[in-house]
PDB file of C-alpha atoms and ligand atoms in Angstrom:
ATOM      1  CA  MET A   1       0.081  39.724  32.722  1.00 90.00           C
ATOM      2  CA  ASN A   2       2.870  39.884  30.204  1.00 94.00           C
ATOM      3  CA  PHE A   3       1.428  39.895  26.711  1.00 96.00           C
ATOM      4  CA  GLU A   4       4.727  40.497  24.912  1.00 97.00           C
ATOM      5  CA  ILE A   5       5.402  38.062  22.091  1.00 98.00           C
ATOM      6  CA  LYS A   6       8.846  36.478  21.970  1.00 97.00           C
ATOM      7  CA  ASP A   7       9.805  33.648  19.607  1.00 97.00           C
ATOM      8  CA  HIS A   8       6.136  33.510  18.569  1.00 98.00           C
ATOM      9  CA  LEU A   9       4.994  32.771  22.131  1.00 98.00           C
ATOM     10  CA  ILE A  10       3.042  35.006  24.526  1.00 98.00           C
ATOM     11  CA  GLY A  11       5.043  35.877  27.650  1.00 96.00           C
ATOM     12  CA  SER A  12       2.539  34.939  30.312  1.00 92.00           C
ATOM     13  CA  ALA A  13       1.052  31.949  28.516  1.00 97.00           C
ATOM     14  CA  GLU A  14       1.800  28.471  29.751  1.00 98.00           C
ATOM     15  CA  PHE A  15       3.228  26.594  26.755  1.00 98.00           C
ATOM     16  CA  ILE A  16       2.004  23.029  26.322  1.00 98.00           C
ATOM     17  CA  GLU A  17       3.101  21.820  22.911  1.00 98.00           C
ATOM     18  CA  SER A  18       0.533  20.209  20.627  1.00 98.00           C
ATOM     19  CA  PRO A  19       1.776  17.834  17.926  1.00 98.00           C
ATOM     20  CA  ASN A  20      -1.161  18.982  15.796  1.00 98.00           C
ATOM     21  CA  ASN A  21       0.631  21.708  13.884  1.00 98.00           C
ATOM     22  CA  SER A  22       2.318  22.248  10.534  1.00 98.00           C
ATOM     23  CA  GLU A  23       4.697  24.636   8.792  1.00 98.00           C
ATOM     24  CA  ARG A  24       3.329  27.960   7.629  1.00 97.00           C
ATOM     25  CA  ASN A  25       3.882  28.811   4.000  1.00 94.00           C
ATOM     26  CA  CYS A  26       2.226  32.204   3.941  1.00 93.00           C
ATOM     27  CA  SER A  27       1.803  35.274   6.129  1.00 95.00           C
ATOM     28  CA  ILE A  28      -0.780  35.618   8.886  1.00 97.00           C
ATOM     29  CA  ASP A  29      -3.631  38.067   8.408  1.00 95.00           C
ATOM     30  CA  LEU A  30      -6.612  36.590  10.233  1.00 98.00           C
ATOM     31  CA  ILE A  31      -7.631  35.751  13.810  1.00 98.00           C
ATOM     32  CA  VAL A  32     -10.341  33.123  14.303  1.00 98.00           C
ATOM     33  CA  ILE A  33     -12.266  33.084  17.596  1.00 98.00           C
ATOM     34  CA  HIS A  34     -13.696  29.767  18.821  1.00 98.00           C
ATOM     35  CA  CYS A  35     -15.154  28.332  21.992  1.00 98.00           C
ATOM     36  CA  ILE A  36     -14.779  24.870  23.437  1.00 98.00           C
ATOM     37  CA  SER A  37     -15.393  22.865  26.604  1.00 98.00           C
ATOM     38  CA  LEU A  38     -15.399  19.099  27.162  1.00 98.00           C
ATOM     39  CA  PRO A  39     -17.948  17.949  28.048  1.00 97.00           C
ATOM     40  CA  GLU A  40     -19.814  21.041  26.954  1.00 96.00           C
ATOM     41  CA  GLY A  41     -20.266  23.459  29.841  1.00 97.00           C
ATOM     42  CA  ASP A  42     -17.835  21.680  32.153  1.00 97.00           C
ATOM     43  CA  PHE A  43     -14.821  23.876  32.851  1.00 97.00           C
ATOM     44  CA  LEU A  44     -13.161  22.104  35.761  1.00 91.00           C
ATOM     45  CA  ASN A  45     -11.003  19.572  33.962  1.00 96.00           C
ATOM     46  CA  SER A  46      -8.086  19.253  31.565  1.00 97.00           C
ATOM     47  CA  ASN A  47      -9.989  17.533  28.747  1.00 98.00           C
ATOM     48  CA  VAL A  48      -9.389  20.261  26.156  1.00 98.00           C
ATOM     49  CA  ILE A  49      -5.685  20.287  26.944  1.00 98.00           C
ATOM     50  CA  ASP A  50      -5.669  16.494  26.618  1.00 98.00           C
ATOM     51  CA  LEU A  51      -7.560  16.630  23.308  1.00 98.00           C
ATOM     52  CA  PHE A  52      -5.038  19.068  21.811  1.00 98.00           C
ATOM     53  CA  GLN A  53      -2.238  16.722  22.840  1.00 98.00           C
ATOM     54  CA  ASN A  54      -4.010  13.632  21.443  1.00 97.00           C
ATOM     55  CA  LYS A  55      -4.207  12.288  25.007  1.00 97.00           C
ATOM     56  CA  LEU A  56      -7.934  12.531  25.718  1.00 97.00           C
ATOM     57  CA  ASP A  57      -9.461   9.431  27.285  1.00 96.00           C
ATOM     58  CA  PHE A  58     -12.514   8.952  25.068  1.00 96.00           C
ATOM     59  CA  ASN A  59     -14.174   6.692  27.650  1.00 96.00           C
ATOM     60  CA  LYS A  60     -14.508   9.587  30.063  1.00 96.00           C
ATOM     61  CA  HIS A  61     -17.794  10.843  28.606  1.00 97.00           C
ATOM     62  CA  SER A  62     -20.343   9.570  26.082  1.00 96.00           C
ATOM     63  CA  THR A  63     -20.040  12.698  23.921  1.00 96.00           C
ATOM     64  CA  PHE A  64     -16.307  12.113  23.410  1.00 97.00           C
ATOM     65  CA  GLU A  65     -17.033   9.263  21.000  1.00 95.00           C
ATOM     66  CA  THR A  66     -17.337  11.769  18.135  1.00 94.00           C
ATOM     67  CA  LEU A  67     -13.869  13.146  18.882  1.00 95.00           C
ATOM     68  CA  LYS A  68     -12.055   9.881  18.226  1.00 95.00           C
ATOM     69  CA  GLY A  69      -9.340  10.226  15.619  1.00 93.00           C
ATOM     70  CA  LEU A  70      -9.668  13.992  15.541  1.00 95.00           C
ATOM     71  CA  LYS A  71      -6.351  15.825  15.430  1.00 97.00           C
ATOM     72  CA  VAL A  72      -6.945  19.405  16.422  1.00 98.00           C
ATOM     73  CA  SER A  73      -5.278  22.277  18.208  1.00 98.00           C
ATOM     74  CA  ALA A  74      -5.391  26.024  18.589  1.00 98.00           C
ATOM     75  CA  HIS A  75      -2.654  28.549  19.158  1.00 98.00           C
ATOM     76  CA  LEU A  76      -4.258  29.822  22.354  1.00 98.00           C
ATOM     77  CA  PHE A  77      -6.800  28.568  24.874  1.00 98.00           C
ATOM     78  CA  ILE A  78      -8.141  31.239  27.220  1.00 98.00           C
ATOM     79  CA  LYS A  79      -9.589  29.708  30.376  1.00 98.00           C
ATOM     80  CA  ARG A  80     -12.577  31.089  32.306  1.00 98.00           C
ATOM     81  CA  ASP A  81     -10.175  32.802  34.742  1.00 98.00           C
ATOM     82  CA  GLY A  82      -8.332  34.573  31.912  1.00 98.00           C
ATOM     83  CA  LYS A  83      -5.232  32.391  32.014  1.00 98.00           C
ATOM     84  CA  ILE A  84      -3.678  31.514  28.659  1.00 98.00           C
ATOM     85  CA  ILE A  85      -2.350  28.204  27.473  1.00 98.00           C
ATOM     86  CA  GLN A  86      -0.456  28.260  24.175  1.00 98.00           C
ATOM     87  CA  PHE A  87      -0.213  25.033  22.179  1.00 98.00           C
ATOM     88  CA  VAL A  88       1.399  26.118  18.923  1.00 98.00           C
ATOM     89  CA  PRO A  89       3.859  28.986  18.243  1.00 98.00           C
ATOM     90  CA  PHE A  90       2.289  31.589  15.946  1.00 98.00           C
ATOM     91  CA  ASP A  91       4.779  30.963  13.134  1.00 98.00           C
ATOM     92  CA  LYS A  92       3.342  27.428  12.769  1.00 98.00           C
ATOM     93  CA  CYS A  93      -0.196  26.526  11.673  1.00 98.00           C
ATOM     94  CA  ALA A  94      -2.517  25.200  14.362  1.00 98.00           C
ATOM     95  CA  TRP A  95      -5.335  22.896  13.277  1.00 98.00           C
ATOM     96  CA  HIS A  96      -8.403  24.784  14.452  1.00 98.00           C
ATOM     97  CA  ALA A  97     -10.412  25.890  11.435  1.00 98.00           C
ATOM     98  CA  GLY A  98     -10.968  22.693   9.448  1.00 97.00           C
ATOM     99  CA  GLU A  99     -12.646  23.034   6.077  1.00 98.00           C
ATOM    100  CA  SER A 100     -13.114  26.780   5.861  1.00 98.00           C
ATOM    101  CA  SER A 101     -13.069  29.787   3.611  1.00 98.00           C
ATOM    102  CA  PHE A 102     -12.439  33.504   4.072  1.00 98.00           C
ATOM    103  CA  ASN A 103     -12.645  36.052   1.242  1.00 96.00           C
ATOM    104  CA  ASN A 104     -12.491  33.262  -1.338  1.00 96.00           C
ATOM    105  CA  ARG A 105      -9.413  31.724   0.221  1.00 97.00           C
ATOM    106  CA  GLU A 106      -9.803  28.122   1.386  1.00 97.00           C
ATOM    107  CA  GLY A 107      -8.128  26.450   4.354  1.00 97.00           C
ATOM    108  CA  CYS A 108      -7.936  29.228   6.912  1.00 98.00           C
ATOM    109  CA  ASN A 109      -5.400  27.388   9.099  1.00 98.00           C
ATOM    110  CA  ASP A 110      -2.735  28.446   6.599  1.00 98.00           C
ATOM    111  CA  PHE A 111      -3.088  32.174   7.235  1.00 98.00           C
ATOM    112  CA  SER A 112      -4.765  32.484  10.629  1.00 98.00           C
ATOM    113  CA  ILE A 113      -4.222  32.368  14.375  1.00 98.00           C
ATOM    114  CA  GLY A 114      -6.813  30.326  16.268  1.00 98.00           C
ATOM    115  CA  ILE A 115      -7.973  31.384  19.730  1.00 98.00           C
ATOM    116  CA  GLU A 116     -10.235  29.095  21.748  1.00 98.00           C
ATOM    117  CA  LEU A 117     -12.215  30.569  24.628  1.00 98.00           C
ATOM    118  CA  GLU A 118     -13.224  28.087  27.270  1.00 98.00           C
ATOM    119  CA  GLY A 119     -17.000  28.164  27.066  1.00 98.00           C
ATOM    120  CA  THR A 120     -20.114  27.211  25.145  1.00 98.00           C
ATOM    121  CA  VAL A 121     -22.278  28.894  22.547  1.00 98.00           C
ATOM    122  CA  ASP A 122     -25.096  29.032  25.137  1.00 97.00           C
ATOM    123  CA  GLN A 123     -23.551  31.238  27.762  1.00 97.00           C
ATOM    124  CA  GLU A 124     -21.661  34.443  28.397  1.00 97.00           C
ATOM    125  CA  PHE A 125     -17.899  34.493  28.459  1.00 98.00           C
ATOM    126  CA  THR A 126     -16.225  35.919  31.574  1.00 98.00           C
ATOM    127  CA  ASP A 127     -14.907  39.448  32.027  1.00 97.00           C
ATOM    128  CA  LYS A 128     -11.502  37.942  32.746  1.00 98.00           C
ATOM    129  CA  GLN A 129     -11.539  36.255  29.328  1.00 98.00           C
ATOM    130  CA  TYR A 130     -12.180  39.578  27.582  1.00 97.00           C
ATOM    131  CA  GLU A 131      -9.519  41.240  29.770  1.00 96.00           C
ATOM    132  CA  THR A 132      -7.025  38.726  28.370  1.00 97.00           C
ATOM    133  CA  LEU A 133      -8.352  38.492  24.832  1.00 98.00           C
ATOM    134  CA  LYS A 134      -8.297  42.218  24.144  1.00 97.00           C
ATOM    135  CA  PRO A 135      -4.583  42.884  24.850  1.00 96.00           C
ATOM    136  CA  VAL A 136      -3.664  39.584  23.182  1.00 97.00           C
ATOM    137  CA  ILE A 137      -5.383  40.670  19.986  1.00 97.00           C
ATOM    138  CA  LEU A 138      -3.725  44.096  20.135  1.00 95.00           C
ATOM    139  CA  LYS A 139      -0.320  42.439  20.443  1.00 96.00           C
ATOM    140  CA  LEU A 140      -1.037  40.003  17.614  1.00 97.00           C
ATOM    141  CA  LYS A 141      -2.145  42.861  15.370  1.00 96.00           C
ATOM    142  CA  GLU A 142       1.048  44.752  16.173  1.00 95.00           C
ATOM    143  CA  GLU A 143       3.309  41.754  15.621  1.00 96.00           C
ATOM    144  CA  TYR A 144       1.739  40.118  12.573  1.00 96.00           C
ATOM    145  CA  GLY A 145      -0.333  42.812  10.860  1.00 91.00           C
ATOM    146  CA  ILE A 146      -3.659  41.047  11.315  1.00 93.00           C
ATOM    147  CA  ALA A 147      -6.327  42.511   9.058  1.00 91.00           C
ATOM    148  CA  ASP A 148      -9.480  40.701  10.193  1.00 97.00           C
ATOM    149  CA  ILE A 149     -10.960  38.965  13.226  1.00 97.00           C
ATOM    150  CA  VAL A 150     -13.777  36.498  12.650  1.00 98.00           C
ATOM    151  CA  GLY A 151     -15.666  33.732  14.403  1.00 98.00           C
ATOM    152  CA  HIS A 152     -15.332  30.091  13.404  1.00 98.00           C
ATOM    153  CA  SER A 153     -18.977  30.296  12.269  1.00 98.00           C
ATOM    154  CA  ASP A 154     -17.999  33.027   9.773  1.00 98.00           C
ATOM    155  CA  ILE A 155     -15.485  30.836   7.950  1.00 98.00           C
ATOM    156  CA  ALA A 156     -17.353  27.495   8.210  1.00 98.00           C
ATOM    157  CA  PRO A 157     -21.023  28.541   8.359  1.00 97.00           C
ATOM    158  CA  ASP A 158     -22.409  25.147   7.328  1.00 97.00           C
ATOM    159  CA  ARG A 159     -20.569  23.260  10.064  1.00 97.00           C
ATOM    160  CA  LYS A 160     -19.832  25.561  12.965  1.00 98.00           C
ATOM    161  CA  VAL A 161     -21.709  27.917  15.269  1.00 98.00           C
ATOM    162  CA  ASP A 162     -18.946  29.001  17.654  1.00 98.00           C
ATOM    163  CA  PRO A 163     -18.194  31.328  19.371  1.00 98.00           C
ATOM    164  CA  GLY A 164     -21.956  31.900  19.260  1.00 98.00           C
ATOM    165  CA  PRO A 165     -24.389  34.743  19.998  1.00 98.00           C
ATOM    166  CA  HIS A 166     -23.023  35.456  23.491  1.00 98.00           C
ATOM    167  CA  PHE A 167     -19.601  36.447  22.246  1.00 98.00           C
ATOM    168  CA  ASN A 168     -19.519  40.223  22.560  1.00 97.00           C
ATOM    169  CA  TRP A 169     -17.623  41.635  19.589  1.00 97.00           C
ATOM    170  CA  ASP A 170     -18.071  45.183  20.911  1.00 96.00           C
ATOM    171  CA  LYS A 171     -15.838  44.357  23.868  1.00 94.00           C
ATOM    172  CA  LEU A 172     -12.900  43.977  21.482  1.00 89.00           C
ATOM    173  CA  ASN A 173     -13.360  47.526  20.263  1.00 79.00           C
ATOM    174  CA  ASP A 174     -14.097  49.600  23.365  1.00 67.00           C
TER     175      ASP A 174
HETATM  176 ZN1   ZN B   1     -14.350  26.386  16.482  1.00 56.91          ZN
END
């Protein structure tokens, strides 16, 4: 896979533009790791991609009711097989963090890159996902001078639990 970053896009990522983005007015120094699947635990559909494009059919599943009106995105979505979909170029803000705070700075979307892993907080992520995530993070660090990598639950502890206890932080370091 080609992890080189050109024009704020990862070489081997499929780019599917999300309208849920905004201009960045400060530098990037944080990566936020999330997990998502719709419905939870179901990986064989395009519902997340549809959600990030504001095209999700909310009648598809009873749990989608709560997603109505939500405008969200992430820079990257790493599927179970390790493939990457990019929705927002890194020089723009993706809308992944919501109300959040890191080191006394509010609104983490402004200064972070959001990476969604396809998954749930109740189960392991795949080896292929780590095999993609690790070089992606190395490249992002190189390109943007990222100082910290956190989970969504670290920056919004009252609202969020992802990526959850099965996310293996050690695998990013070995
Ligand atoms: Zn999240």
